[in-house]
Coordinates of C-alpha atoms and ligand atoms in Angstrom, one line a residue:
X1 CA 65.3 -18.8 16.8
X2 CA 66.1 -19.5 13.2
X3 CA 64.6 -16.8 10.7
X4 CA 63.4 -17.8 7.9
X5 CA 61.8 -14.3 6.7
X6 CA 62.9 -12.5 3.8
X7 CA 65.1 -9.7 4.1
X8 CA 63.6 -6.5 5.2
X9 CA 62.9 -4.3 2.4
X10 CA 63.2 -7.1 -0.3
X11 CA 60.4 -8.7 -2.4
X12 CA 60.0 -12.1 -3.5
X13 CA 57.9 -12.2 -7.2
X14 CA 55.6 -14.9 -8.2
X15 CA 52.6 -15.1 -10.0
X16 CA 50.8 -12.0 -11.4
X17 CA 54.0 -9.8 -9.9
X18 CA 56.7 -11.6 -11.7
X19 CA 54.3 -10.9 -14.8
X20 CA 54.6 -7.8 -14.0
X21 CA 58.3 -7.4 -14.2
X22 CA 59.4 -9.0 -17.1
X23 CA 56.0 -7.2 -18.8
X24 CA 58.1 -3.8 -17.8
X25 CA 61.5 -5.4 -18.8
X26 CA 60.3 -6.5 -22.6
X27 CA 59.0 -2.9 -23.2
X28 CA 61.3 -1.3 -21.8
X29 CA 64.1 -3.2 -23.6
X30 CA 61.9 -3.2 -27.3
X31 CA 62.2 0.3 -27.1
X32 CA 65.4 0.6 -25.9
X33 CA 66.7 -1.8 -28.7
X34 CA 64.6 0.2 -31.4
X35 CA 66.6 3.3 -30.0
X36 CA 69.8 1.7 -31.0
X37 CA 70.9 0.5 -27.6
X38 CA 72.4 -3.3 -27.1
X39 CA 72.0 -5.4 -23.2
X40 CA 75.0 -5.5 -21.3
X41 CA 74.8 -7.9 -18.1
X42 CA 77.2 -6.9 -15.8
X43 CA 78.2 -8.9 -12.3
X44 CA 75.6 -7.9 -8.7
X45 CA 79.1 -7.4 -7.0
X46 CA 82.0 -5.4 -7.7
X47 CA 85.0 -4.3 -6.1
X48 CA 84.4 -1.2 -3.8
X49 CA 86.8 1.3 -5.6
X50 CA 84.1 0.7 -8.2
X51 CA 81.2 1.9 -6.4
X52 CA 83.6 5.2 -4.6
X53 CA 83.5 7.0 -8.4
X54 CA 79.8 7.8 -7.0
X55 CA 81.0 10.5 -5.0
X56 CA 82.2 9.8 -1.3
X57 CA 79.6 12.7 -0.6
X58 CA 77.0 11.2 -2.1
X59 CA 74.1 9.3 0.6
X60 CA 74.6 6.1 -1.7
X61 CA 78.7 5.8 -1.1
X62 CA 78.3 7.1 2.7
X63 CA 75.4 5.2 4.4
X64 CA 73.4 3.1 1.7
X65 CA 76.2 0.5 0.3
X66 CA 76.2 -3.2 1.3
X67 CA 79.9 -3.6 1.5
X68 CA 81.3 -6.5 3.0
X69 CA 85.2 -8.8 2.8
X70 CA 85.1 -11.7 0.9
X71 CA 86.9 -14.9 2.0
X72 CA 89.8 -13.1 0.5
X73 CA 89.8 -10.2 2.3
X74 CA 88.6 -7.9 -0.4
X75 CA 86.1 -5.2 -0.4
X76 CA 83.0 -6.2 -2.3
X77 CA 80.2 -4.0 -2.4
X78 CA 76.6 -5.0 -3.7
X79 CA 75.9 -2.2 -6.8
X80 CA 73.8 0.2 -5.3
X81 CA 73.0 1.0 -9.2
X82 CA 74.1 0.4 -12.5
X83 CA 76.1 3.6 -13.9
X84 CA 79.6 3.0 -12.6
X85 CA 79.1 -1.0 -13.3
X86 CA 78.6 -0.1 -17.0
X87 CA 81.8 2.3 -17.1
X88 CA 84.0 -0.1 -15.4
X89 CA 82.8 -3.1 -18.0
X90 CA 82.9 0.0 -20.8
X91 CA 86.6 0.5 -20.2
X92 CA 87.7 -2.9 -19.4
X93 CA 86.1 -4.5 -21.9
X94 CA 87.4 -1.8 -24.3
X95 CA 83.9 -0.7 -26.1
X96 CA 85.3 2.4 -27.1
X97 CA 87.4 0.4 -29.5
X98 CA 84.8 -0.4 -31.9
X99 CA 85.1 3.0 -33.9
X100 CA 81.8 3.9 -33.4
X101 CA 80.9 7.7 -32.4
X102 CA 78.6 6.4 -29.8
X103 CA 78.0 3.1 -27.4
X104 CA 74.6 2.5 -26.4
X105 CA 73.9 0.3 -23.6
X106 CA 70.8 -0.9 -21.4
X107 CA 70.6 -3.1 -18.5
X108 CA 67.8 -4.7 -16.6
X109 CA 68.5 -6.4 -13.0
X110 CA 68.5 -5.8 -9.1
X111 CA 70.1 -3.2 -7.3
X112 CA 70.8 -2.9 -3.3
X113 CA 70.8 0.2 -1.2
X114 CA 70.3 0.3 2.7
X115 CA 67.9 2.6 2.5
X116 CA 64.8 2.9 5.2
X117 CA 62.0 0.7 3.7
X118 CA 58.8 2.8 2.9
X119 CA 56.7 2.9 -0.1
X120 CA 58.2 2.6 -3.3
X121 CA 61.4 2.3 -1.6
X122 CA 63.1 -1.1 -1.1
X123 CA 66.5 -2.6 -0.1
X124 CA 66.6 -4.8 -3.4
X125 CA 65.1 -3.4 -6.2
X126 CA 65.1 -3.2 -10.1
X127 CA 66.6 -0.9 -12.7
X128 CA 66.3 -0.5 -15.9
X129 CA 68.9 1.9 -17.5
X130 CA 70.6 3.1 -20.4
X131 CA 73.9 4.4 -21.0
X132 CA 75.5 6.0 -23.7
X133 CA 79.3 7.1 -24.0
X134 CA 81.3 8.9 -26.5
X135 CA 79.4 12.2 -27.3
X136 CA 77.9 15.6 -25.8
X137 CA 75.5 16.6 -27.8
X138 CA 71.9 18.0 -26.7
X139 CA 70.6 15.9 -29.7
X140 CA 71.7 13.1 -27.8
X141 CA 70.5 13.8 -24.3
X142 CA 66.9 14.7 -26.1
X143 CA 66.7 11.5 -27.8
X144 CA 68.1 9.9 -24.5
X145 CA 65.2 11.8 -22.7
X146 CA 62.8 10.9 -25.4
X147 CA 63.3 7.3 -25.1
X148 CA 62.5 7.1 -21.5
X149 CA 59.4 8.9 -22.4
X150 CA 58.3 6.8 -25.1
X151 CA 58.9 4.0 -22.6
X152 CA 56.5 5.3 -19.9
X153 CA 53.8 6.1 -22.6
X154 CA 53.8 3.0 -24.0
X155 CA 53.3 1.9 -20.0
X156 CA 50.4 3.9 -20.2
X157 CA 51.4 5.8 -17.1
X158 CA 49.3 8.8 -16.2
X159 CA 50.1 12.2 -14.2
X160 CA 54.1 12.1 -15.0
X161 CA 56.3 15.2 -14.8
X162 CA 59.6 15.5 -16.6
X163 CA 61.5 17.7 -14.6
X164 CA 65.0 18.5 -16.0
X165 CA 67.8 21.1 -14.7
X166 CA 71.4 22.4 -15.7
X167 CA 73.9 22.2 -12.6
X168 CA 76.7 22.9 -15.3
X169 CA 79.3 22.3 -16.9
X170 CA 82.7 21.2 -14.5
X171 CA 83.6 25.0 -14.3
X172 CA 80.2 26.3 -14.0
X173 CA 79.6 23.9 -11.0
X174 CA 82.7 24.6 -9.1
X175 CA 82.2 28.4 -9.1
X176 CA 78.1 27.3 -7.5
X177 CA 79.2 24.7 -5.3
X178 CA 82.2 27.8 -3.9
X179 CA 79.3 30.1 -3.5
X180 CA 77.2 27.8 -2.1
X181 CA 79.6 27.3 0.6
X182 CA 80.3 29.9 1.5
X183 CA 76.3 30.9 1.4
X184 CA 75.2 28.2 4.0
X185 CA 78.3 28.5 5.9
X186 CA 76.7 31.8 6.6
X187 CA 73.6 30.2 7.8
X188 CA 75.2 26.8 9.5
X189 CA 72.9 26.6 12.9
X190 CA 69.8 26.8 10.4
X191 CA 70.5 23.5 8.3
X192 CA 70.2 19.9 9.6
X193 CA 72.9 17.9 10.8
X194 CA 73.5 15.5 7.4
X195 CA 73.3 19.6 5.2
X196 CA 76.0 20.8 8.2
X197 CA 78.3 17.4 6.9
X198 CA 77.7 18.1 3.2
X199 CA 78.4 21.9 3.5
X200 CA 82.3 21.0 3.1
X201 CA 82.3 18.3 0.8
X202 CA 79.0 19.1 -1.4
X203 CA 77.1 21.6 -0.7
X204 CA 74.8 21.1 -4.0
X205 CA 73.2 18.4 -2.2
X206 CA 71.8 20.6 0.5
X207 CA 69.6 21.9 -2.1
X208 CA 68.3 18.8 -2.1
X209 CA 67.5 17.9 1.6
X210 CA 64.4 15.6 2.3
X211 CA 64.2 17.0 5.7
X212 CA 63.3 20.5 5.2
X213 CA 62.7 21.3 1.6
X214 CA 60.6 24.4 2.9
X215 CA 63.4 26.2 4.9
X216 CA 63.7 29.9 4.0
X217 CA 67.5 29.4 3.9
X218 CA 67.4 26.6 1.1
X219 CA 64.3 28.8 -0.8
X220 CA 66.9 31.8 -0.6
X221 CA 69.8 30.2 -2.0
X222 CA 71.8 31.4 -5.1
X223 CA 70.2 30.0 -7.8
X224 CA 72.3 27.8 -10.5
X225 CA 71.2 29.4 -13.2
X226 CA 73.3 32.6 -12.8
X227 CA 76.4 30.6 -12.5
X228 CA 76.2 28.5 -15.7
X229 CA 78.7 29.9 -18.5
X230 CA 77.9 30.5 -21.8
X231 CA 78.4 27.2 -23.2
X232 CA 76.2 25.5 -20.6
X233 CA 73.7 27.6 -20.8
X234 CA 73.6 27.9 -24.8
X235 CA 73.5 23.7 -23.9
X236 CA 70.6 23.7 -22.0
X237 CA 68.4 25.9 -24.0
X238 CA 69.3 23.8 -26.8
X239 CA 68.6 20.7 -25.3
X240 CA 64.6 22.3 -23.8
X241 CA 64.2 23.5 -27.3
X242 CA 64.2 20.4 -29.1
X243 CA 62.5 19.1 -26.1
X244 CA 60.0 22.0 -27.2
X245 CA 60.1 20.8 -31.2
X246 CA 59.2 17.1 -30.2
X247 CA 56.4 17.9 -27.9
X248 CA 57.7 16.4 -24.7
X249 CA 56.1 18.6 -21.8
X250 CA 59.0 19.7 -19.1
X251 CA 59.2 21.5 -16.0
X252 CA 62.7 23.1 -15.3
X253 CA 63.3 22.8 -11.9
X254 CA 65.9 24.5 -10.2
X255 CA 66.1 22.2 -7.9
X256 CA 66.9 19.1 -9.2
X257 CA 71.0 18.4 -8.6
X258 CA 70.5 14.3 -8.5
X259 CA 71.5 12.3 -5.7
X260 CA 74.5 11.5 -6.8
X261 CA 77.9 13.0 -7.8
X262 CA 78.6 12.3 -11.2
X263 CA 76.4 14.5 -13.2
X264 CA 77.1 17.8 -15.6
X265 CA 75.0 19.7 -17.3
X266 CA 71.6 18.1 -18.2
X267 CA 70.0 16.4 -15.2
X268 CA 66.4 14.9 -15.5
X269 CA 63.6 13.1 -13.4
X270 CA 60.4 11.6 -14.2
X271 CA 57.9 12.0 -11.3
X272 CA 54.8 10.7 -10.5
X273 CA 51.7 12.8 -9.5
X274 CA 48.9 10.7 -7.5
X275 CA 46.6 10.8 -4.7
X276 CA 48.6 8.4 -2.3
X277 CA 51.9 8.1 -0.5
X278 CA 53.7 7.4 -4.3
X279 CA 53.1 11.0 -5.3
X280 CA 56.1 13.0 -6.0
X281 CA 58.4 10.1 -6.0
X282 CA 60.8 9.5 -8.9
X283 CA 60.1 6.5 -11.1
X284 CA 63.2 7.5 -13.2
X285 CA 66.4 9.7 -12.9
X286 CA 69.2 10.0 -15.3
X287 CA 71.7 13.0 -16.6
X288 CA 74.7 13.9 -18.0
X289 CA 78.3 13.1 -16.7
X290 CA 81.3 14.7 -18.4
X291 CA 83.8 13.1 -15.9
X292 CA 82.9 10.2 -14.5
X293 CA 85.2 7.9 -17.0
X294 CA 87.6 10.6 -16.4
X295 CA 87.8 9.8 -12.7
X296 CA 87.8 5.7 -13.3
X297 CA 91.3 6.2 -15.9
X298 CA 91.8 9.4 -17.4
X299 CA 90.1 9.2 -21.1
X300 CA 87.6 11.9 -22.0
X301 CA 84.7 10.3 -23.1
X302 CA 81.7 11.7 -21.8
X303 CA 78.4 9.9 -20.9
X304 CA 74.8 10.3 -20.2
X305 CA 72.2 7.8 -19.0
X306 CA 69.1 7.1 -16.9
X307 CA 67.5 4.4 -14.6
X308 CA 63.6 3.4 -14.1
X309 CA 63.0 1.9 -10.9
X310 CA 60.4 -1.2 -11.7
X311 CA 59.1 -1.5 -8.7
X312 CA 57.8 2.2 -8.6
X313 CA 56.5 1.6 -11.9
X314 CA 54.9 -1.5 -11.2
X315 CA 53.2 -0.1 -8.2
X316 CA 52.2 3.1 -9.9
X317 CA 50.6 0.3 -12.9
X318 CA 48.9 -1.0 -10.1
X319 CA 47.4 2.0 -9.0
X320 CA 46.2 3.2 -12.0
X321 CA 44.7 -0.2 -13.2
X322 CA 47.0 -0.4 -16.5
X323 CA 47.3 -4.4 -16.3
X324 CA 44.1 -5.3 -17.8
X325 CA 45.1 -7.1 -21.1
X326 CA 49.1 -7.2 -20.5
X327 CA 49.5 -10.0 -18.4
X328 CA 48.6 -13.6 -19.5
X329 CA 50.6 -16.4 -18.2
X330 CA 47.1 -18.7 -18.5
X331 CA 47.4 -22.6 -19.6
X332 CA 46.2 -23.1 -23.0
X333 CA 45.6 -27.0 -22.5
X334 CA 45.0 -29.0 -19.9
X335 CA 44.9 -33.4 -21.0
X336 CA 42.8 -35.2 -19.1
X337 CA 43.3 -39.0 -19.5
X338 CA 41.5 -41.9 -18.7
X339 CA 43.7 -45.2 -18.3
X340 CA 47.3 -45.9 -18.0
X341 CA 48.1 -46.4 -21.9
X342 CA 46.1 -43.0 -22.4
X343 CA 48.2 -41.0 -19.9
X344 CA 51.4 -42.2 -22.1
X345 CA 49.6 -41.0 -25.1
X346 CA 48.8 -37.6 -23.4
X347 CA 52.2 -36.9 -22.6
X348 CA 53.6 -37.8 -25.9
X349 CA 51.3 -35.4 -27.2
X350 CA 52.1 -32.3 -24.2
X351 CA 55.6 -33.1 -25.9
X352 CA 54.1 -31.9 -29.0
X353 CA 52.2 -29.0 -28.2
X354 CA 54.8 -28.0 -26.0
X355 CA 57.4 -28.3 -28.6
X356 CA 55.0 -25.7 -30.6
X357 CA 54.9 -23.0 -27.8
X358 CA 51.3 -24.2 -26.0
X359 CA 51.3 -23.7 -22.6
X360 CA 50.2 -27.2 -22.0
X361 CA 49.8 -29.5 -18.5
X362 CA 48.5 -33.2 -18.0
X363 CA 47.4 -35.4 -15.1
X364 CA 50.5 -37.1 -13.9
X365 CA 49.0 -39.4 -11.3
X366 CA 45.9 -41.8 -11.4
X367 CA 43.0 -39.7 -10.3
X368 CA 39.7 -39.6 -11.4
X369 CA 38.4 -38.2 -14.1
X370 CA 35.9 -35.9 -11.7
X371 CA 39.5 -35.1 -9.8
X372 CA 40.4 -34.3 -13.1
X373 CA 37.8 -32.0 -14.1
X374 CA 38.2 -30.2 -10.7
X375 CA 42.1 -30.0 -11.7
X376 CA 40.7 -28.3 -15.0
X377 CA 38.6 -25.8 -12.8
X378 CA 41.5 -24.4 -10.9
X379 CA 43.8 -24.4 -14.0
X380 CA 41.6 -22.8 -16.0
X381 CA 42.9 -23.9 -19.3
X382 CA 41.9 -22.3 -22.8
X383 CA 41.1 -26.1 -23.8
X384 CA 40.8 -29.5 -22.2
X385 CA 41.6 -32.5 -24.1
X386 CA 40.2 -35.3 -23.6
X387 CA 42.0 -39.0 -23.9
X388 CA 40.3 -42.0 -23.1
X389 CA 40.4 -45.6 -24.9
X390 CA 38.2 -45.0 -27.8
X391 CA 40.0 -41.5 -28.7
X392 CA 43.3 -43.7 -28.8
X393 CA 42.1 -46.7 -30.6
X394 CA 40.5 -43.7 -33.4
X395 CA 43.4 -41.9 -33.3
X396 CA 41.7 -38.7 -32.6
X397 CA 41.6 -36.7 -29.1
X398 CA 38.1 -34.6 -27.7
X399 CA 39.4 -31.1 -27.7
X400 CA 37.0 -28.8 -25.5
X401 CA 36.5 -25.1 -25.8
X402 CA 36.6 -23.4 -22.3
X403 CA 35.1 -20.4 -24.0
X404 CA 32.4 -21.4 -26.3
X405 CA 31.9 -25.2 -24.0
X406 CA 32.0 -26.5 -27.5
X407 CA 33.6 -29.7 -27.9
X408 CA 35.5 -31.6 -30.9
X409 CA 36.4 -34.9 -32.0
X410 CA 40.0 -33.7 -33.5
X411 CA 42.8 -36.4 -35.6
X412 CA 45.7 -36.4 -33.6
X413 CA 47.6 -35.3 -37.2
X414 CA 45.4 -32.2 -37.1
X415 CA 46.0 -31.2 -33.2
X416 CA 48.4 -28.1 -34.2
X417 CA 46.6 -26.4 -36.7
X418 CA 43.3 -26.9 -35.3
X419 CA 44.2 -25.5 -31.7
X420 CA 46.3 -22.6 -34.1
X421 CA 43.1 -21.8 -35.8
X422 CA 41.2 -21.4 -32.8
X423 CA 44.1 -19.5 -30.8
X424 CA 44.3 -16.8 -33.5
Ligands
HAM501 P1 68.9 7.1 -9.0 O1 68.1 8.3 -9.1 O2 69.6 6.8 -7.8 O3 69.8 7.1 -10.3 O4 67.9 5.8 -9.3 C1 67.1 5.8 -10.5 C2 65.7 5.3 -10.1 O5 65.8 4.1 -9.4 C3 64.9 6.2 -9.2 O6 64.3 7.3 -10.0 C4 63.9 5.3 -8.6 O7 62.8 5.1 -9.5 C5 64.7 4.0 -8.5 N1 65.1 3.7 -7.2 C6 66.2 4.3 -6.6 N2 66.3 3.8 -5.3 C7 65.3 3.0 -5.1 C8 64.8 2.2 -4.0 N3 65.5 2.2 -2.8 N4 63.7 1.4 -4.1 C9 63.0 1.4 -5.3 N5 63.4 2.2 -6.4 C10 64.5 2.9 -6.3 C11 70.7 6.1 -10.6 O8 70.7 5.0 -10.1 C12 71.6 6.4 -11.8 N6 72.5 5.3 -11.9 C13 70.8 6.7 -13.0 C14 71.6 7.1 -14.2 C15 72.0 6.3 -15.2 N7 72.2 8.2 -14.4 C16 72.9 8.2 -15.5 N8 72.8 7.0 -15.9

């Protein structure tokens, strides 16, 4: 039997949810613009190869990548996110040429990942990121921090938790991920199966195992901290310092080495605290990478950057009842018309209205006016106009008021600035 479902673990948005995320996408992009940053729009496919700089350790690259040939044979993978996407176009496009000291980029659009469905977790989802290349500074990664803050603030989100970690500088991390090694080699038969894959190729990411963050042998592990050099570490405490000067609360967390392979020094998450299945999930994660141009063609130019995912913040919105006020897609007028000659007049005046940014719908087909009215009910426009002969014949239009029930003979020359007055 055909199947005419949606995808599982993909959302279709209508109504008060596609309100929702193009509400997220304008903040999130005001800010981002105020912050210096310019939109780059990159393609939902790109060639493998692309997608590989992730890490071939990383869960993304090894199980959660919709990779398929083209007609041409080629490998074309579906982004699983936006990082690598935006360093490919950064270098191809040549951005680095404009003599700038920095390029500031955001992005808004779906990502795919072939992950297990479960809430706040989808197959298709939404992003909003930043990127930045062409500096290390912990200036930079503060202000980067700071403007994912300001975003979720100006959400109104409650109970978040920036949690932010070193894993290092390239040096630092090799001499931790060595150790590491060599630590849970030691202790092989007491990790899972996916830790006993990772031990060889990235044994960071054991740290980080959703199956048993409680085991004694990932609790007892060496601890980055005693492995970052000098520089990294004189790094970090600048970067939690200014942190400390601009009031942004932090937890450092050990922990936190980010799902994916890329990062150096800085890494950060913002995560939710809340009563239900959404609490302690990430609604953004971002960090530092220092070689992840490197590895795409050589040039030093490091990076740092983060992602939102929208539908975590939409659902976390949801939950604590921040919509009221924000979304308002409503009709401002509805025409009701009485006669043939009046519905022509009614449509050359939705033109007009129209052209001046009213939200505005008329009756298109010959119902009644108590149809009409009924239509007006559902719609539930800020004001009905009314058209019959006599209106036409004055040249004026009955312009009700669905708040105050008031209604108004108005001259058709006065339409706009009337309904402006009242819309103010
Ligand atoms: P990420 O941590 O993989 O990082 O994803 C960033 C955010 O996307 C997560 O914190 C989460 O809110 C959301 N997200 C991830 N997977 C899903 C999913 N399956 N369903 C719903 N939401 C999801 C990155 O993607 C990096 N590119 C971030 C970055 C930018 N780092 C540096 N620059």
């Amino acid at each position: 039997m055909a199947n005419y479902q949606k995808i599982k673990g993909t959302q279709d948005f209508f109504g008060t949810e596609i309100l929702k995320l193009r509400y997220i996408e304008k903040v999130a992009s005001n800010i981002a613009n105020n912050f210096g940053f310019n939109e780059i729009k990159t393609p939902i496919f790109e060639n493998t190869e692309v997608f590989v700089r992730l890490g071939d350790e990383s869960d993304i690259v090894t199980k959660e990548m919709y990779t398929f040939l083209d007609k041409g044979n080629r490998s074309i993978t579906l982004r699983p996110e936006g990082t690598a996407a935006v360093v490919r176009s950064y270098l191809e496009n040549k951005l680095y040429a404009n003599n700038l000291p920095l390029t500031k980029l955001y992005y808004f659009g779906p990502m795919f990942r072939y992950e297990r469905p479960q809430a706040g977790r989808y197959r298709e989802f939404h992003q909003f990121g930043v990127e930045v290349f062409g500096k290390s500074t912990a200036l930079l990664d503060c202000d980067v921090i700071i403007s994912a803050y300001q975003i979720l603030k100006k959400l109104k989100i409650d109970n978040f938790v920036l949690k932010i970690n070193s894993i290092g500088d390239y040096e630092s991390r090799k001499l931790y991920s060595d150790t590491l090694q060599s630590y849970f080699k030691e202790h092989l038969n007491d990790l899972c199966d996916d830790c006993k894959r990772r031990i060889e190729k990235n044994p960071l990411r054991i740290l980080d195992c959703k199956v048993d963050n409680n085991n004694p042998i990932l609790l007892n592990a060496p601890k980055i901290h005693d492995f970052l050099n000098q520089s990294s570490k004189q790094y970090f405490q600048e970067v939690l310092s200014i942190l400390n000067q601009f009031n942004i609360p932090y937890e450092v967390d050990e922990k936190l080495v980010r799902g994916l392979d890329y990062y150096t020094d800085t890494v950060f998450e913002f995560i939710i605290n809340s009563q239900d299945d959404l609490n302690g999930i990430a609604i953004c994660g971002g960090g530092k990478y220092a070689e992840l141009v490197k590895s795409f063609n050589g040039m030093d130019i490091p990076g740092i950057g983060y992602a939102m995912g929208v539908e975590r913040l939409i659902a976390i919105m949801d939950i604590q009842n921040k919509w009221d006020g924000l979304i308002n897609n409503d009709l401002d007028v509805l025409i009701i018309s009485l006669d043939y000659e009046s519905k022509l007049k009614a449509l050359e005046i939705a033109h007009l209205l129209r052209d001046h940014n009213f939200k505005t719908e008329i009756d298109y087909e010959n119902i009644t006016m108590k149809q009409q009215f009924k239509l007006a009910d559902k719609l539930n426009p800020k004001f009905i106009m009314i058209i019959g002969e006599e209106e036409r014949q004055n040249g004026v239009v009955s312009i009700k008021d669905s708040r105050t029930k008031t209604q108004e003979s108005v001259a058709n020359r006065d339409i706009i600035t009337y309904l402006k007055g009242k819309l103010i």
